[in-house]
mmCIF file of C-alpha atoms in Angstrom:
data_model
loop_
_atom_site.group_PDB
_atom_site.id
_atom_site.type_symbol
_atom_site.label_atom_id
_atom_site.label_comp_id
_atom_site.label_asym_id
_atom_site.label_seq_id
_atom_site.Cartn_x
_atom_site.Cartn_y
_atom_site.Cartn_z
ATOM 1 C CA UNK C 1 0.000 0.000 0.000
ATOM 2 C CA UNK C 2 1.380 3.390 -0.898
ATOM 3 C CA UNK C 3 2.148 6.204 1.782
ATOM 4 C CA UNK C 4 0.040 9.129 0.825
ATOM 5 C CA UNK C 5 1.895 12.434 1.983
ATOM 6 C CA UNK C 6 0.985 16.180 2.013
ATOM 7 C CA UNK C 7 4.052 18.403 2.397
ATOM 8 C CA UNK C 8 3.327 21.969 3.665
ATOM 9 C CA UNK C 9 6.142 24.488 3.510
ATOM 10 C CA UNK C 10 6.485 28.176 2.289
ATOM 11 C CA UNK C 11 10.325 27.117 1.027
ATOM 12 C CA UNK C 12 9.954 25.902 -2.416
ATOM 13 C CA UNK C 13 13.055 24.526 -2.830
ATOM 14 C CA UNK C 14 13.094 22.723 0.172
ATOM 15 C CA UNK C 15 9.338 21.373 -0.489
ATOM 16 C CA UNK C 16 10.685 20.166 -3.680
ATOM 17 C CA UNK C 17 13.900 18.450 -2.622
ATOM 18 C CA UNK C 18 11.762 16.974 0.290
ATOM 19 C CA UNK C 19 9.385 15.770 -1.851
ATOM 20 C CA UNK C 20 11.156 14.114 -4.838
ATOM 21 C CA UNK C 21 13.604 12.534 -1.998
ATOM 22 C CA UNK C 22 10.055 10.750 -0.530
ATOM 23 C CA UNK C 23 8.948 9.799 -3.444
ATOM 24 C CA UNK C 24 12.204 8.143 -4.916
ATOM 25 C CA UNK C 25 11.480 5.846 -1.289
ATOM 26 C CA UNK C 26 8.336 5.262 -2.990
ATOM 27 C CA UNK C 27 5.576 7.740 -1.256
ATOM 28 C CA UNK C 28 2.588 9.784 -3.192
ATOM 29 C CA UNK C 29 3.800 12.948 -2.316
ATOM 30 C CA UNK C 30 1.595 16.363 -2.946
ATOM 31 C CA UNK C 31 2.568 20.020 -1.796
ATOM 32 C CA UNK C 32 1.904 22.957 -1.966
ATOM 33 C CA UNK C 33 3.348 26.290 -0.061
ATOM 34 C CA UNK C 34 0.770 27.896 1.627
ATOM 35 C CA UNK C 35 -1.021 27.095 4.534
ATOM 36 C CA UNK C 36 -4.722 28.289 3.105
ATOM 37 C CA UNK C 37 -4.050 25.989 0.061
ATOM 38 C CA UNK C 38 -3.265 22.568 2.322
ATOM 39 C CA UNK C 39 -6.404 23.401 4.138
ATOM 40 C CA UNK C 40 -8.464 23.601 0.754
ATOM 41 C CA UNK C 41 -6.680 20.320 -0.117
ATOM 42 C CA UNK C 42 -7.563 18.087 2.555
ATOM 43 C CA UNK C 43 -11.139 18.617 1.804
ATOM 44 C CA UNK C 44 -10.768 17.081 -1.607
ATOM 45 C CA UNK C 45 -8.429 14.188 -0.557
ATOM 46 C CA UNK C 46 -6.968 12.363 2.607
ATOM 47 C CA UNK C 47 -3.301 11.454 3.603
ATOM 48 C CA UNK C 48 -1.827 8.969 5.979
ATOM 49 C CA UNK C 49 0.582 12.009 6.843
ATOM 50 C CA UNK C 50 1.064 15.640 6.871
ATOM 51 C CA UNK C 51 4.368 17.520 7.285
ATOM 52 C CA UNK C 52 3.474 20.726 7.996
ATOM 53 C CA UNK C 53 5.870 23.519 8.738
ATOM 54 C CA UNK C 54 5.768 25.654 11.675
ATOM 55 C CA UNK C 55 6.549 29.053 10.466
ATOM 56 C CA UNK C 56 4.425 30.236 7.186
ATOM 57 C CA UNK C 57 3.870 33.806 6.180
ATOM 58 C CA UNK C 58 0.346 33.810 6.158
ATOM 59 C CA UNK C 59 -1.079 31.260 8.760
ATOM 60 C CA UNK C 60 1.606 29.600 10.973
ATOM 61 C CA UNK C 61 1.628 25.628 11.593
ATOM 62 C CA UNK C 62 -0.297 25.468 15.020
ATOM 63 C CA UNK C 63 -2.906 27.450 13.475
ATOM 64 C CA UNK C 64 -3.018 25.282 10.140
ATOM 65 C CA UNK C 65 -3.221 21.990 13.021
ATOM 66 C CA UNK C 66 -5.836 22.853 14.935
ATOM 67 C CA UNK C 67 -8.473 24.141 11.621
ATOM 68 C CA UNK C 68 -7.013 20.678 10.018
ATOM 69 C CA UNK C 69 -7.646 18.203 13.554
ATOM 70 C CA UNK C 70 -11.359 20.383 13.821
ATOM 71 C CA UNK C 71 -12.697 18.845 10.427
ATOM 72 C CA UNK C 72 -10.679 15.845 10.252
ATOM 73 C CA UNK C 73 -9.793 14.428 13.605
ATOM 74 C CA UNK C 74 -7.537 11.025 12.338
ATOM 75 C CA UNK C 75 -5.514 13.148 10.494
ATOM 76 C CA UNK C 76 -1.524 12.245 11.506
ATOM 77 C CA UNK C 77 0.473 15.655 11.090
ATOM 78 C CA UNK C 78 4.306 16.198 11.838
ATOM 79 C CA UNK C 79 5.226 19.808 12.464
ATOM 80 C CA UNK C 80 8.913 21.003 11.050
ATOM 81 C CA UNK C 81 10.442 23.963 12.086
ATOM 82 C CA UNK C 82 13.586 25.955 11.963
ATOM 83 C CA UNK C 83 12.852 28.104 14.895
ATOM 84 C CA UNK C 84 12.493 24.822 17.385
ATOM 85 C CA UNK C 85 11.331 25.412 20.792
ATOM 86 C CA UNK C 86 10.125 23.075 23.992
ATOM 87 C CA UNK C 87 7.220 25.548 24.000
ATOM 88 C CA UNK C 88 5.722 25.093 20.563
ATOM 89 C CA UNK C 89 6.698 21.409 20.392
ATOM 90 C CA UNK C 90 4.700 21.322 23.633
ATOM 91 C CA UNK C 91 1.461 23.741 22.459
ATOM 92 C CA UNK C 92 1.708 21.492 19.299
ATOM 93 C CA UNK C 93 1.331 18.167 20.622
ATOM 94 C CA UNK C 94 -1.527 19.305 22.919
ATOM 95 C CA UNK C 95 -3.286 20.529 19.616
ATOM 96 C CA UNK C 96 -3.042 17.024 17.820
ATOM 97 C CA UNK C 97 0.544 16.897 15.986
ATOM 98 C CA UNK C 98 1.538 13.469 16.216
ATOM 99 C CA UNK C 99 5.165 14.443 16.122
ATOM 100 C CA UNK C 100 7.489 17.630 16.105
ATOM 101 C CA UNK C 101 10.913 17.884 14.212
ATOM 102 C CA UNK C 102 13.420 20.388 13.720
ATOM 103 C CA UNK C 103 14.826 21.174 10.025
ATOM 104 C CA UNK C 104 16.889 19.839 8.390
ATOM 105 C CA UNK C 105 14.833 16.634 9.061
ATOM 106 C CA UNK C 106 16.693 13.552 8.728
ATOM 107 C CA UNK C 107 14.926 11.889 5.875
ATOM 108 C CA UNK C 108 15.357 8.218 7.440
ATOM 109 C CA UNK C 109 13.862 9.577 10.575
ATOM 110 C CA UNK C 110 11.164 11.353 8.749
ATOM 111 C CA UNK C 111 10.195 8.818 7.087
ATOM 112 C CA UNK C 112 9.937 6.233 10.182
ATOM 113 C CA UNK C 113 7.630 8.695 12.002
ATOM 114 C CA UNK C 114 5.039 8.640 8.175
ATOM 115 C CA UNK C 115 4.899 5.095 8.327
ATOM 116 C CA UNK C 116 4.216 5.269 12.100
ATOM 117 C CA UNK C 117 1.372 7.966 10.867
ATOM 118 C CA UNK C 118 0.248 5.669 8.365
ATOM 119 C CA UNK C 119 -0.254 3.063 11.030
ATOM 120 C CA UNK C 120 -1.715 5.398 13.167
ATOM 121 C CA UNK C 121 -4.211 6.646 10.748
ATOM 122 C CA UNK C 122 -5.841 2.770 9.752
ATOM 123 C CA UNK C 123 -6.082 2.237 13.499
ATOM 124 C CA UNK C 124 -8.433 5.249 13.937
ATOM 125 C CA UNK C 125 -10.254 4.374 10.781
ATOM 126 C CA UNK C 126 -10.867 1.376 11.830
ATOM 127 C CA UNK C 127 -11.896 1.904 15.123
ATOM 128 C CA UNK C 128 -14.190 4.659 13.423
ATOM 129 C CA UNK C 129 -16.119 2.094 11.300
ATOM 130 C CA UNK C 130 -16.267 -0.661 13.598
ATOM 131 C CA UNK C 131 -18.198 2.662 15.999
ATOM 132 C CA UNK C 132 -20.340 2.841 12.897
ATOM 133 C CA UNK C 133 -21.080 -0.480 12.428
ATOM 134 C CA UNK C 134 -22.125 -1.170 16.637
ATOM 135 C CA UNK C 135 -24.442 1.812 15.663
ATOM 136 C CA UNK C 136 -25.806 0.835 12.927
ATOM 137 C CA UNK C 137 -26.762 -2.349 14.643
ATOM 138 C CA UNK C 138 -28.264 -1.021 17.874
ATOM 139 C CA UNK C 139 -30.345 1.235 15.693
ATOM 140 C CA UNK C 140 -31.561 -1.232 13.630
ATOM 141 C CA UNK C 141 -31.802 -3.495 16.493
ATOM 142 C CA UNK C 142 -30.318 -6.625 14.904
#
């Protein structure tokens, strides 16, 4: 099964690099650099990950994380930043991120932590349809 990845990240270069480096390890990569696009995205299609940086020009990363974990709750996103802090790695994990790296990344770590978010993603699914299915049930009172 192919690793479906959104890359968010106001350095094009970088975004690019990133990108064609995940999908020579065999990922479905999309990006895009801005923050109001990646929301507009993930309406339209899903991803087993997200890496999302921190620091954007027109909507930062914690505020991109908590409009993205609103609508769509098993969604796995790794922040990136430059600028790392306790503080912000903190605020972001309380807002949903599943994980919080600094840049550069280290591609082979990187890449562990999407294939943890890919396994972290089909157990919520999962769990959500199997809460669907008990409902479904009682309602119909089979």
């Amino acid at each position: 099964m192919t690793t479906k990845v959104l890359l968010v990240d106001d350095e094009k270069e970088f975004l690019d690099l990133l990108g064609e480096r995940m999908t020579a390890r065999g990922m479905e990569v999309d990006s895009t650099t801005s923050a109001t696009d990646a929301l507009k995205i993930t309406e339209d299609h899903t991803y087993d990950a997200i890496v999302l940086d921190l620091m954007m020009p027109e909507m930062d990363g914690l505020q991109v994380l908590k409009n993205l974990k609103a609508k769509h709750p098993e969604l796995q996103v790794i922040l990136l930043t430059g600028h790392g802090s306790i503080e912000k790695g903190v605020e972001a994990m309380r807002q949903g991120a599943m994980d919080f790296i600094e840049k550069p990344a280290d591609l082979e770590v990187l890449t562990e932590k999407i294939k943890k978010a890919q396994a972290r993603k089909m157990i919520l699914v999962e769990r959500k349809v199997e809460q669907e299915v008990r409902d479904i049930l009682v309602s119909k009172g089979w």
